Amino acid sequence: MKTIIVGGVAGGMSAATRLRRLDETAEIIVFERGHYVSFANCGLPYYVGGVITDRSNLLLQTPESLASRFRLDVRVDHEVTAIDRAAKTVTVRRTQTGAETTETYDRLVLAAGATARTGITPAGLATRTLRTVDDVDHITALLAGVTGQASAVVIGAGFIGLEAVENLVHRGVHVTLVEFGSQVFGPFDAEMAAPIFDELLVRGVDVRLNTTVAAAADGGVELSDGSVVPADLVIDSVGVVPDTSLAALAGITIGASGGIAVDGSQQTNDPAIYAVGDGVEKIDAIDDSGILITMAGLANRHGRAAADSIAGEPGTASPALGTAILGIFGLTAAMVGWSEKRLVQRGRAHRVVHTHPASHATYYPGAETMSMKLLVDPATDAILGAQIVGGSGVDKRIDILATAMTGGLTASALTRLELAYAPQYSSAKDPINQLGYVADNLAAGTTRALQWHELAAARAAGAVLVDVRSAAEFQSGSIPGAINVPLDELRDRLAELPDAPLIVHCQVGQRGHTAARILSQIGLDVRNLDGGYRTWTAGVTSLGLMNVSAAKSERISA
Amino acid sequence: MKTIIVGGVAGGMSAATRLRRLDETAEIIVFERGHYVSFANCGLPYYVGGVITDRSNLLLQTPESLASRFRLDVRVDHEVTAIDRAAKTVTVRRTQTGAETTETYDRLVLAAGATARTGITPAGLATRTLRTVDDVDHITALLAGVTGQASAVVIGAGFIGLEAVENLVHRGVHVTLVEFGSQVFGPFDAEMAAPIFDELLVRGVDVRLNTTVAAAADGGVELSDGSVVPADLVIDSVGVVPDTSLAALAGITIGASGGIAVDGSQQTNDPAIYAVGDGVEKIDAIDDSGILITMAGLANRHGRAAADSIAGEPGTASPALGTAILGIFGLTAAMVGWSEKRLVQRGRAHRVVHTHPASHATYYPGAETMSMKLLVDPATDAILGAQIVGGSGVDKRIDILATAMTGGLTASALTRLELAYAPQYSSAKDPINQLGYVADNLAAGTTRALQWHELAAARAAGAVLVDVRSAAEFQSGSIPGAINVPLDELRDRLAELPDAPLIVHCQVGQRGHTAARILSQIGLDVRNLDGGYRTWTAGVTSLGLMNVSAAKSERISA
């Protein structure tokens, strides 16, 4: 059995090494059009930033090491340019000489990945992606050649763009971040991305939202608003699209999402041809639709599944949750499943919970606040998605939620999770348990909640906002027009409450819940502002309705 | 409805506050025999160590704060001494005056917790537990009064004992740790506890295994081996037993485990009486037997469940996994479910997996190695338990496994978990995925494994051990009698292998797996030493068969 693998990074190399371990006698050839295989894609920005100092650390394997350990025939600088499915051959071009040869296969694995999305950055502008070892060699050489402070424009505020920004700033480069959307970190809902936006400003990044790059200009680039910003370097991180040209040319079915369509064994419509990695359409775990997710973990898992299938074992690919994480200037932002805006876009019913717990028991030094958002199906109590942003412990909580989703646990079942507790690691009620309790109270009707973006309309309709925080908290910053009745005085000051629907709020939602319980039990019409003053502040910041530095200082003092 | 709650810390206070939120009109009285309610039990050792510096941080609530926020009637220094179930009254004694009164109830919640186990430390010896605010006041005052370096004896190397040791050392106290068992940290299997034992020695702790305290002696205590060790202070952390005296006296059913028997709503055999917390028998999630687990998280959850039931909502208590975590000298040790020794003791079939992954991508600075152990039901692939010890990221991985167990995921399903990956947080294949892959290979028969404690017998029966690490690794320390054939040379040196059953091993098990695949496919009888040289080293260290400092230096250099 002879297997040819097109592409020698995450998915392709996982398929190759797994296949060898399953079949010592298989003939396995890996063609990689680039000069490197099995390199650390996700580490590239950190090499630019000088966090990873040794370039050789980026190169996890070489053709030689793969030959000696896995008896793989790895050929770099070889591009597969055509597939003849009837003859079961591929045409291979040596990129350095242009010489073409033909190679037969029994099984073919397409793992060519994705390519930069075109049509967004102007054609005349010299940009560089941050996707290959060549890219980082180019960028680091360019920056080393700049006299004085270098400047860069980063286009696109997604994962790669933000990682590029962090590392360029870390290296002392002045950065303008140009984003055509109305928020940074588009995968997040806007109010959850607000802390990232604030942090970018604090670090001196010139963030331009609702903006695109128009043209090259003298000493920099001209933006869509006519301004010119300095740029020794322009990084294109507007995103990627699946590289399906080879597959499409050969008549392999491409899914509606634009990725190669595969079954649960990563098999394409041609049973001799498999596809894995960023070029492939995944199945969304929430609604079973075809989607694109470019994650190394999925590429590895699906590469392995393809190898299993080629070796005659059952394929084990499964739907994708799209769990993802970003580190930026000491903040961690992580998500799983669907965002609220996606749920709204798809017209799918959802319940929202915002919390702001501490990473561990607050009586033990070093606890950091995180902001969490949980999205729940109101009919089934299924978890549809989550977002978390904060300091330590964010990665742990998103992984717990991803595991809960895979295990089919409902939002209320999060209360039952028995998570490890000692005061330096968590709280006796872990933030995940707390999230479950809030969701459970909403599901049971124990509490009625109002979202930050619903507040204005509710007040316009006559509701009165009652801030149940302490007088000192109220004075240090409050929602305009709120009346202040501290929770601990609430039972004694009921007479002060107006005869109107009430919305109570505190700093994060917990005291508001207790206040709502007190008031609803005496027959009042009351809702608790979900996530309290913090979520409201982040929300209005994300709408540009509040001065950012005020929001920032509030967050710091809170 | 009048509810009396006996005990005002974790479980009792959770019941009280939840009940108030559900029922604004309920009469709720909390009797606490101590002087403090709702204090940070789990923080007490860290106050002794000076990590928590402000004593007021230990007192999370006061009777006054609970009255103003939750309208609770909290009476400290009040001990409930008897229950008259027929009359539905309790007898209450004021501990400071001895005066007794009687109080009626509609519902009674017993949350008196646990008391120190007696009969292990000698009666004549002045010891102190580390369970209350009074305890830490006593200990800190005593240590402050010592001239020169203070010395302490800690009896019992479980959670509290080890936390006490860490904090006493942190404070500059010389510590002798006396443990009657043959290993430290008894909840762990011996080979997993080896790094903790090593670390205690490195930190200068005088660890005495298989030893008990015999008597008070001049300037210290005499141990069972006749030696005398210095002790300005003796901390009794041999463990606790449920405080069931009040319940037993009133004819409440006590379970076989020694804890008060309750149903899923925390109701005892008397429908008017509930019980929660450390005094209560839990249901083991693995085999549904009654067990004792003393964890704040369970106490809180069960307190809430009791309140729900009293308020007429369905109770939500559920079986317990016993997830637990220990921080000691920068190491984290965490576990969930059953240990191997417990499985052996109960005669339950199990499969074992040891791995030693890095906390995150090794090409990104700061990755730390952890050691993981997974216990799997070979018939169903269900996860029966796990233990992890190492540096950063241990808490995350045990929580993922606890969530997977609650969600009913099998060991093989761990391969499917989509965990958040960026290089500073994880690897593209997270350690949890890797654990799943190893388990999956064992379940599928792709690999046959041998455990460290089975090696001697296998070799006695004629098997030959082949170390497939590099020559440099082999020379820096190896298992006596192993022959060295590096993996990358294995295919070319097959002729050197003896005609005998083979056991291959590498440093952590991964190269051993590849070697086993190569050899088994050419028809050889081969098994891979699970967890490699590291697990074997930890195992023989735990048996006292290897010099500890050699093991330690190996672990550091590896």
PDB file of N, CA, C and O in Angstrom, chain A residues 187-206:
ATOM      1  N   PRO A 187     -14.272  36.806  17.045  1.00  0.00           N
ATOM      2  CA  PRO A 187     -14.936  35.594  17.530  1.00  0.00           C
ATOM      3  C   PRO A 187     -15.718  35.816  18.815  1.00  0.00           C
ATOM      4  O   PRO A 187     -16.682  35.106  19.092  1.00  0.00           O
ATOM      5  N   PHE A 188     -15.313  36.818  19.608  1.00  0.00           N
ATOM      6  CA  PHE A 188     -16.013  37.129  20.854  1.00  0.00           C
ATOM      7  C   PHE A 188     -17.199  38.045  20.569  1.00  0.00           C
ATOM      8  O   PHE A 188     -17.206  38.804  19.616  1.00  0.00           O
ATOM      9  N   ASP A 189     -18.171  38.007  21.475  1.00  0.00           N
ATOM     10  CA  ASP A 189     -19.181  39.059  21.498  1.00  0.00           C
ATOM     11  C   ASP A 189     -18.522  40.349  21.968  1.00  0.00           C
ATOM     12  O   ASP A 189     -17.546  40.332  22.733  1.00  0.00           O
ATOM     13  N   ALA A 190     -19.110  41.470  21.530  1.00  0.00           N
ATOM     14  CA  ALA A 190     -18.436  42.763  21.711  1.00  0.00           C
ATOM     15  C   ALA A 190     -18.135  43.077  23.176  1.00  0.00           C
ATOM     16  O   ALA A 190     -17.046  43.547  23.497  1.00  0.00           O
ATOM     17  N   GLU A 191     -19.102  42.820  24.076  1.00  0.00           N
ATOM     18  CA  GLU A 191     -18.861  43.222  25.468  1.00  0.00           C
ATOM     19  C   GLU A 191     -17.773  42.367  26.111  1.00  0.00           C
ATOM     20  O   GLU A 191     -17.115  42.814  27.054  1.00  0.00           O
ATOM     21  N   MET A 192     -17.571  41.150  25.608  1.00  0.00           N
ATOM     22  CA  MET A 192     -16.521  40.293  26.144  1.00  0.00           C
ATOM     23  C   MET A 192     -15.146  40.690  25.605  1.00  0.00           C
ATOM     24  O   MET A 192     -14.112  40.388  26.204  1.00  0.00           O
ATOM     25  N   ALA A 193     -15.137  41.345  24.441  1.00  0.00           N
ATOM     26  CA  ALA A 193     -13.876  41.782  23.839  1.00  0.00           C
ATOM     27  C   ALA A 193     -13.418  43.134  24.386  1.00  0.00           C
ATOM     28  O   ALA A 193     -12.283  43.548  24.146  1.00  0.00           O
ATOM     29  N   ALA A 194     -14.294  43.817  25.136  1.00  0.00           N
ATOM     30  CA  ALA A 194     -13.951  45.158  25.626  1.00  0.00           C
ATOM     31  C   ALA A 194     -12.650  45.201  26.435  1.00  0.00           C
ATOM     32  O   ALA A 194     -11.840  46.110  26.250  1.00  0.00           O
ATOM     33  N   PRO A 195     -12.406  44.234  27.324  1.00  0.00           N
ATOM     34  CA  PRO A 195     -11.143  44.289  28.071  1.00  0.00           C
ATOM     35  C   PRO A 195      -9.908  44.193  27.165  1.00  0.00           C
ATOM     36  O   PRO A 195      -8.864  44.766  27.476  1.00  0.00           O
ATOM     37  N   ILE A 196     -10.036  43.485  26.053  1.00  0.00           N
ATOM     38  CA  ILE A 196      -8.912  43.375  25.121  1.00  0.00           C
ATOM     39  C   ILE A 196      -8.676  44.723  24.449  1.00  0.00           C
ATOM     40  O   ILE A 196      -7.538  45.195  24.331  1.00  0.00           O
ATOM     41  N   PHE A 197      -9.765  45.352  24.041  1.00  0.00           N
ATOM     42  CA  PHE A 197      -9.674  46.675  23.422  1.00  0.00           C
ATOM     43  C   PHE A 197      -9.007  47.662  24.381  1.00  0.00           C
ATOM     44  O   PHE A 197      -8.060  48.378  24.023  1.00  0.00           O
ATOM     45  N   ASP A 198      -9.474  47.678  25.627  1.00  0.00           N
ATOM     46  CA  ASP A 198      -8.882  48.569  26.630  1.00  0.00           C
ATOM     47  C   ASP A 198      -7.384  48.316  26.769  1.00  0.00           C
ATOM     48  O   ASP A 198      -6.584  49.245  26.833  1.00  0.00           O
ATOM     49  N   GLU A 199      -7.041  47.030  26.824  1.00  0.00           N
ATOM     50  CA  GLU A 199      -5.639  46.675  27.068  1.00  0.00           C
ATOM     51  C   GLU A 199      -4.754  47.107  25.900  1.00  0.00           C
ATOM     52  O   GLU A 199      -3.618  47.544  26.097  1.00  0.00           O
ATOM     53  N   LEU A 200      -5.277  46.998  24.688  1.00  0.00           N
ATOM     54  CA  LEU A 200      -4.515  47.448  23.518  1.00  0.00           C
ATOM     55  C   LEU A 200      -4.204  48.939  23.639  1.00  0.00           C
ATOM     56  O   LEU A 200      -3.075  49.376  23.389  1.00  0.00           O
ATOM     57  N   LEU A 201      -5.200  49.719  24.053  1.00  0.00           N
ATOM     58  CA  LEU A 201      -4.979  51.163  24.201  1.00  0.00           C
ATOM     59  C   LEU A 201      -3.950  51.442  25.289  1.00  0.00           C
ATOM     60  O   LEU A 201      -3.053  52.268  25.127  1.00  0.00           O
ATOM     61  N   VAL A 202      -4.099  50.737  26.417  1.00  0.00           N
ATOM     62  CA  VAL A 202      -3.154  50.925  27.523  1.00  0.00           C
ATOM     63  C   VAL A 202      -1.721  50.640  27.067  1.00  0.00           C
ATOM     64  O   VAL A 202      -0.777  51.295  27.508  1.00  0.00           O
ATOM     65  N   ARG A 203      -1.566  49.685  26.167  1.00  0.00           N
ATOM     66  CA  ARG A 203      -0.224  49.327  25.696  1.00  0.00           C
ATOM     67  C   ARG A 203       0.250  50.202  24.542  1.00  0.00           C
ATOM     68  O   ARG A 203       1.275  49.924  23.917  1.00  0.00           O
ATOM     69  N   GLY A 204      -0.519  51.214  24.227  1.00  0.00           N
ATOM     70  CA  GLY A 204      -0.068  52.176  23.220  1.00  0.00           C
ATOM     71  C   GLY A 204      -0.330  51.769  21.777  1.00  0.00           C
ATOM     72  O   GLY A 204       0.217  52.374  20.848  1.00  0.00           O
ATOM     73  N   VAL A 205      -1.181  50.760  21.589  1.00  0.00           N
ATOM     74  CA  VAL A 205      -1.508  50.354  20.220  1.00  0.00           C
ATOM     75  C   VAL A 205      -2.543  51.339  19.650  1.00  0.00           C
ATOM     76  O   VAL A 205      -3.505  51.702  20.326  1.00  0.00           O
ATOM     77  N   ASP A 206      -2.307  51.759  18.423  1.00  0.00           N
ATOM     78  CA  ASP A 206      -3.240  52.662  17.737  1.00  0.00           C
ATOM     79  C   ASP A 206      -4.300  51.786  17.051  1.00  0.00           C
ATOM     80  O   ASP A 206      -4.060  51.216  15.986  1.00  0.00           O
TER      81      ASP A 206
END
